[in-house]
Amino acid sequence: MKLIFEKGKKGRRGSSLPKMDVPTKNAVPEKFKRKQAANLPEVSEQDVVRHYTLLSRKNMGVDTNFYPLGSCTMKYNPKVNERVASLPGFTELHPLLPQLRRGGALTQGALEVIYETQRLLCELLGFSDCTVQPLAGAHGELTGVMLMAAYHKGRKDHARKVLLIPDAAHGTNPASAMVGGFITQTVASDDNGNVDIEDLKSHLGPDTAGLMLTCPNTLGLFDPNIEEICELVHKAGGLNYCDGANQNAVMGRVTPGTIGFDVMHVNIHKSFSTPHGGGGPGSGPVLVGECLVPYLPVSRVQKRDDGTYTLRYHCADSIGYIAPFYGNFGIILRAYAYMLTLGREGLKRVGENAVLSANYMRVKLAPYFDQQVDRPCMHECVLSATPQAKKGVHALDIAKALIDRGFHPPTMYFPLIVPEALMIEPTETESKETLDEFIEALIEIVNLVDTDPESIIACPLTTPIKRLDETLAARKPNLADV
Ligand SMILES: *Cc1c(COP(=O)(O)O)cnc(C)c1O
């Protein structure tokens, strides 16, 4: 592809501006003026449009291809919610506009959206209160961990410094615990992919601050002993944190707040209508049970008896600010629209269909890959390409071969406890036909491992760039050389 810089021709223009009718003399102070003209490509409008349209077509996204990236929930997101989020009544608000009537009540609608989103999430997940301020899942974790620390500190229980984290937790959990000032200890999984209860017991003691459990976990499994686990931690004086980024698998069926969890976060930028990808923006609302309500961050939206909404900034025990203003409002708005349009039954069906799709995938592909545990999964299934790896074709090669067949690869080499992992999350929004095409592509690739492994190792052949040195690409990206 020819770069736009090479396409230029001296004097070619894509714009025509009217003659200047304001004084330009001294408009820009001398020190800010360029000494030399910028070396910009001189191109026509059509050149520019074609350049960007071609670039956009090189992007693989949910709007163009099946995107089964496990743990990230890359599903089709209703476009109507994008419309809602771009209504000028919301987008043209300034966060410092006055809250109440005196100022014309311009922000009452936005405050109502925040209040109602928090209320709906509390109801859906079984908690007493919620903050929508955290700006990502990991940020929600940090907030939750800070709430747990504030709780123990409030009780002068200073010895509780250890957060227990199962080995099937998401990688951000131990990182958030450390940033929050805790020491982490790993709890092992048993042969069925559940928390090893005996190992958990051996870690519990007077230094236990709590347990951080990803539920469903990164093997896509729901731990059937969850109530017993939560009770053990409570008895030892700890609190239970639920990483609920995968809550879409069980929402409407399980209310973590009523089975022993004291605090949780959900990733509404993955499963509540905002696509996850490209590094943000995100939103990780945190929900808490009664015992943690006093510590929630400020500001807090409140509904007054006369039906108006205000922000409260002074709460004596609050952990304080965790984000400027009120969170990523556009994402909160999409989640609100999503919950209202689907309703109670619709939200339940999201989980049902996501689980059905993942298990369809799991069962159809079981004969071709290894599976750590042979039991129904939730929203994602984890396959292991160890049989192929023994023949010299690895999970990475299979992923590259999928690109040539028009699919975004699944998550690879995660969770860490599964060798050669391929973590597939088909989501609830794909048709059976699409799932079948993906399954057939994987079977074709697996068959080629025996007959023509070189053809897999050579993939991808259809992309502008073949295989990158991934470390170099992350550390020293070269975005211009195509
Ligand atoms: C994505 C994810 C996170 C982290 O969320 P970010 O928004 O990427 O910070 C945490 N836990 C689980 C289970 C996740 O899938």
mmCIF file of N, CA and C in Angstrom, residues 69-73 125 168-170 173 213-222 242-251 254 256 264-268 270-272 350-351 354-355 378-380 414 423 425:
data_model
loop_
_atom_site.group_PDB
_atom_site.id
_atom_site.type_symbol
_atom_site.label_atom_id
_atom_site.label_comp_id
_atom_site.label_asym_id
_atom_site.label_seq_id
_atom_site.Cartn_x
_atom_site.Cartn_y
_atom_site.Cartn_z
ATOM 1 N N LEU A 69 -12.723 -13.468 21.423
ATOM 2 C CA LEU A 69 -11.617 -13.216 22.339
ATOM 3 C C LEU A 69 -12.043 -13.461 23.780
ATOM 4 N N GLY A 70 -11.674 -14.619 24.319
ATOM 5 C CA GLY A 70 -12.090 -14.995 25.664
ATOM 6 C C GLY A 70 -11.654 -13.988 26.705
ATOM 7 N N SER A 71 -12.459 -13.835 27.739
ATOM 8 C CA SER A 71 -12.229 -12.931 28.855
ATOM 9 C C SER A 71 -12.515 -11.479 28.492
ATOM 10 N N CYS A 72 -12.725 -11.179 27.227
ATOM 11 C CA CYS A 72 -12.928 -9.780 26.842
ATOM 12 C C CYS A 72 -14.348 -9.478 26.369
ATOM 13 N N THR A 73 -15.133 -10.495 26.098
ATOM 14 C CA THR A 73 -16.515 -10.315 25.648
ATOM 15 C C THR A 73 -16.628 -9.322 24.493
ATOM 16 N N LEU A 125 -27.507 -7.653 40.998
ATOM 17 C CA LEU A 125 -26.404 -8.405 41.594
ATOM 18 C C LEU A 125 -26.562 -8.633 43.101
ATOM 19 N N ALA A 168 -6.827 -19.508 39.486
ATOM 20 C CA ALA A 168 -7.670 -19.324 38.299
ATOM 21 C C ALA A 168 -8.282 -17.918 38.266
ATOM 22 N N ALA A 169 -7.669 -16.979 38.991
ATOM 23 C CA ALA A 169 -8.166 -15.598 38.999
ATOM 24 C C ALA A 169 -7.642 -14.862 37.776
ATOM 25 N N HIS A 170 -8.281 -13.752 37.462
ATOM 26 C CA HIS A 170 -7.773 -12.905 36.389
ATOM 27 C C HIS A 170 -6.465 -12.253 36.846
ATOM 28 N N ASN A 173 -6.140 -9.270 39.343
ATOM 29 C CA ASN A 173 -6.497 -9.370 40.770
ATOM 30 C C ASN A 173 -5.283 -9.222 41.690
ATOM 31 N N LEU A 213 -12.072 -13.533 44.352
ATOM 32 C CA LEU A 213 -12.427 -14.689 43.532
ATOM 33 C C LEU A 213 -12.997 -14.213 42.198
ATOM 34 N N THR A 214 -12.442 -14.710 41.112
ATOM 35 C CA THR A 214 -13.029 -14.410 39.803
ATOM 36 C C THR A 214 -14.150 -15.415 39.571
ATOM 37 N N CYS A 215 -15.357 -14.919 39.360
ATOM 38 C CA CYS A 215 -16.525 -15.806 39.321
ATOM 39 C C CYS A 215 -17.512 -15.373 38.228
ATOM 40 N N PRO A 216 -17.770 -16.218 37.227
ATOM 41 C CA PRO A 216 -17.061 -17.444 36.884
ATOM 42 C C PRO A 216 -15.575 -17.182 36.668
ATOM 43 N N ASN A 217 -14.758 -18.235 36.876
ATOM 44 C CA ASN A 217 -13.310 -18.026 36.827
ATOM 45 C C ASN A 217 -12.760 -18.023 35.403
ATOM 46 N N THR A 218 -11.444 -17.930 35.283
ATOM 47 C CA THR A 218 -10.874 -17.781 33.937
ATOM 48 C C THR A 218 -10.840 -19.090 33.159
ATOM 49 N N LEU A 219 -11.279 -20.186 33.792
ATOM 50 C CA LEU A 219 -11.488 -21.404 33.011
ATOM 51 C C LEU A 219 -12.917 -21.428 32.482
ATOM 52 N N GLY A 220 -13.652 -20.354 32.764
ATOM 53 C CA GLY A 220 -15.050 -20.298 32.343
ATOM 54 C C GLY A 220 -15.933 -21.157 33.231
ATOM 55 N N LEU A 221 -15.486 -21.423 34.471
ATOM 56 C CA LEU A 221 -16.222 -22.330 35.345
ATOM 57 C C LEU A 221 -16.820 -21.597 36.540
ATOM 58 N N PHE A 222 -18.018 -22.029 36.908
ATOM 59 C CA PHE A 222 -18.664 -21.501 38.112
ATOM 60 C C PHE A 222 -18.392 -22.478 39.249
ATOM 61 N N CYS A 242 -15.720 -10.354 44.772
ATOM 62 C CA CYS A 242 -16.050 -11.083 43.546
ATOM 63 C C CYS A 242 -15.611 -10.267 42.331
ATOM 64 N N ASP A 243 -14.671 -10.819 41.563
ATOM 65 C CA ASP A 243 -14.366 -10.215 40.262
ATOM 66 C C ASP A 243 -15.475 -10.670 39.332
ATOM 67 N N GLY A 244 -16.392 -9.757 39.037
ATOM 68 C CA GLY A 244 -17.593 -10.114 38.273
ATOM 69 C C GLY A 244 -17.535 -9.688 36.818
ATOM 70 N N ALA A 245 -16.301 -9.573 36.284
ATOM 71 C CA ALA A 245 -16.194 -9.175 34.876
ATOM 72 C C ALA A 245 -16.889 -10.186 33.966
ATOM 73 N N ASN A 246 -17.017 -11.424 34.451
ATOM 74 C CA ASN A 246 -17.680 -12.454 33.655
ATOM 75 C C ASN A 246 -19.126 -12.675 34.084
ATOM 76 N N GLN A 247 -19.682 -11.706 34.754
ATOM 77 C CA GLN A 247 -21.010 -11.858 35.326
ATOM 78 C C GLN A 247 -22.079 -12.059 34.263
ATOM 79 N N ASN A 248 -21.783 -11.639 33.041
ATOM 80 C CA ASN A 248 -22.777 -11.793 31.965
ATOM 81 C C ASN A 248 -23.213 -13.248 31.799
ATOM 82 N N ALA A 249 -22.360 -14.189 32.249
ATOM 83 C CA ALA A 249 -22.713 -15.599 32.094
ATOM 84 C C ALA A 249 -23.845 -16.008 33.027
ATOM 85 N N VAL A 250 -23.974 -15.339 34.145
ATOM 86 C CA VAL A 250 -24.912 -15.817 35.176
ATOM 87 C C VAL A 250 -25.876 -14.735 35.651
ATOM 88 N N MET A 251 -25.871 -13.591 34.982
ATOM 89 C CA MET A 251 -26.690 -12.497 35.522
ATOM 90 C C MET A 251 -28.183 -12.844 35.443
ATOM 91 N N VAL A 254 -27.743 -15.585 39.381
ATOM 92 C CA VAL A 254 -26.977 -15.603 40.627
ATOM 93 C C VAL A 254 -26.852 -14.158 41.106
ATOM 94 N N PRO A 256 -24.532 -12.357 43.509
ATOM 95 C CA PRO A 256 -23.347 -12.542 44.366
ATOM 96 C C PRO A 256 -23.517 -11.916 45.747
ATOM 97 N N MET A 264 -18.018 -6.404 44.903
ATOM 98 C CA MET A 264 -17.691 -6.944 43.584
ATOM 99 C C MET A 264 -17.588 -5.814 42.570
ATOM 100 N N HIS A 265 -16.955 -6.119 41.432
ATOM 101 C CA HIS A 265 -17.029 -5.167 40.321
ATOM 102 C C HIS A 265 -17.562 -5.891 39.093
ATOM 103 N N VAL A 266 -18.175 -5.117 38.208
ATOM 104 C CA VAL A 266 -18.567 -5.647 36.897
ATOM 105 C C VAL A 266 -17.909 -4.780 35.832
ATOM 106 N N ASN A 267 -17.640 -5.387 34.695
ATOM 107 C CA ASN A 267 -17.037 -4.619 33.598
ATOM 108 C C ASN A 267 -18.119 -4.244 32.597
ATOM 109 N N ILE A 268 -18.698 -3.072 32.780
ATOM 110 C CA ILE A 268 -19.799 -2.743 31.860
ATOM 111 C C ILE A 268 -19.267 -2.354 30.481
ATOM 112 N N LYS A 270 -17.389 -4.423 28.918
ATOM 113 C CA LYS A 270 -17.251 -5.671 28.179
ATOM 114 C C LYS A 270 -18.628 -6.225 27.841
ATOM 115 N N SER A 271 -19.466 -6.303 28.863
ATOM 116 C CA SER A 271 -20.693 -7.056 28.643
ATOM 117 C C SER A 271 -21.981 -6.241 28.711
ATOM 118 N N PHE A 272 -21.898 -4.959 28.988
ATOM 119 C CA PHE A 272 -23.127 -4.161 29.060
ATOM 120 C C PHE A 272 -23.147 -3.088 27.971
ATOM 121 N N VAL A 350 -29.396 -13.367 27.926
ATOM 122 C CA VAL A 350 -28.011 -13.100 27.511
ATOM 123 C C VAL A 350 -27.113 -14.209 28.039
ATOM 124 N N GLY A 351 -27.216 -14.465 29.344
ATOM 125 C CA GLY A 351 -26.388 -15.489 29.976
ATOM 126 C C GLY A 351 -26.669 -16.860 29.392
ATOM 127 N N ALA A 354 -25.177 -17.157 25.928
ATOM 128 C CA ALA A 354 -23.711 -17.147 25.975
ATOM 129 C C ALA A 354 -23.194 -18.514 26.424
ATOM 130 N N VAL A 355 -23.851 -19.082 27.437
ATOM 131 C CA VAL A 355 -23.444 -20.388 27.966
ATOM 132 C C VAL A 355 -23.705 -21.483 26.936
ATOM 133 N N MET A 378 -19.200 -22.033 31.456
ATOM 134 C CA MET A 378 -20.131 -20.899 31.456
ATOM 135 C C MET A 378 -20.040 -20.183 30.108
ATOM 136 N N HIS A 379 -19.570 -18.941 30.099
ATOM 137 C CA HIS A 379 -19.614 -18.115 28.883
ATOM 138 C C HIS A 379 -18.426 -18.356 27.961
ATOM 139 N N GLU A 380 -17.388 -19.065 28.440
ATOM 140 C CA GLU A 380 -16.217 -19.300 27.601
ATOM 141 C C GLU A 380 -15.670 -20.686 27.877
ATOM 142 N N PHE A 414 -3.674 -18.048 27.990
ATOM 143 C CA PHE A 414 -4.319 -17.563 29.206
ATOM 144 C C PHE A 414 -5.599 -18.350 29.389
ATOM 145 N N MET A 423 -8.588 -19.708 24.550
ATOM 146 C CA MET A 423 -9.757 -19.402 25.360
ATOM 147 C C MET A 423 -10.806 -18.730 24.471
ATOM 148 N N GLU A 425 -14.519 -17.296 23.620
ATOM 149 C CA GLU A 425 -15.782 -16.752 24.147
ATOM 150 C C GLU A 425 -16.659 -16.368 22.963
#
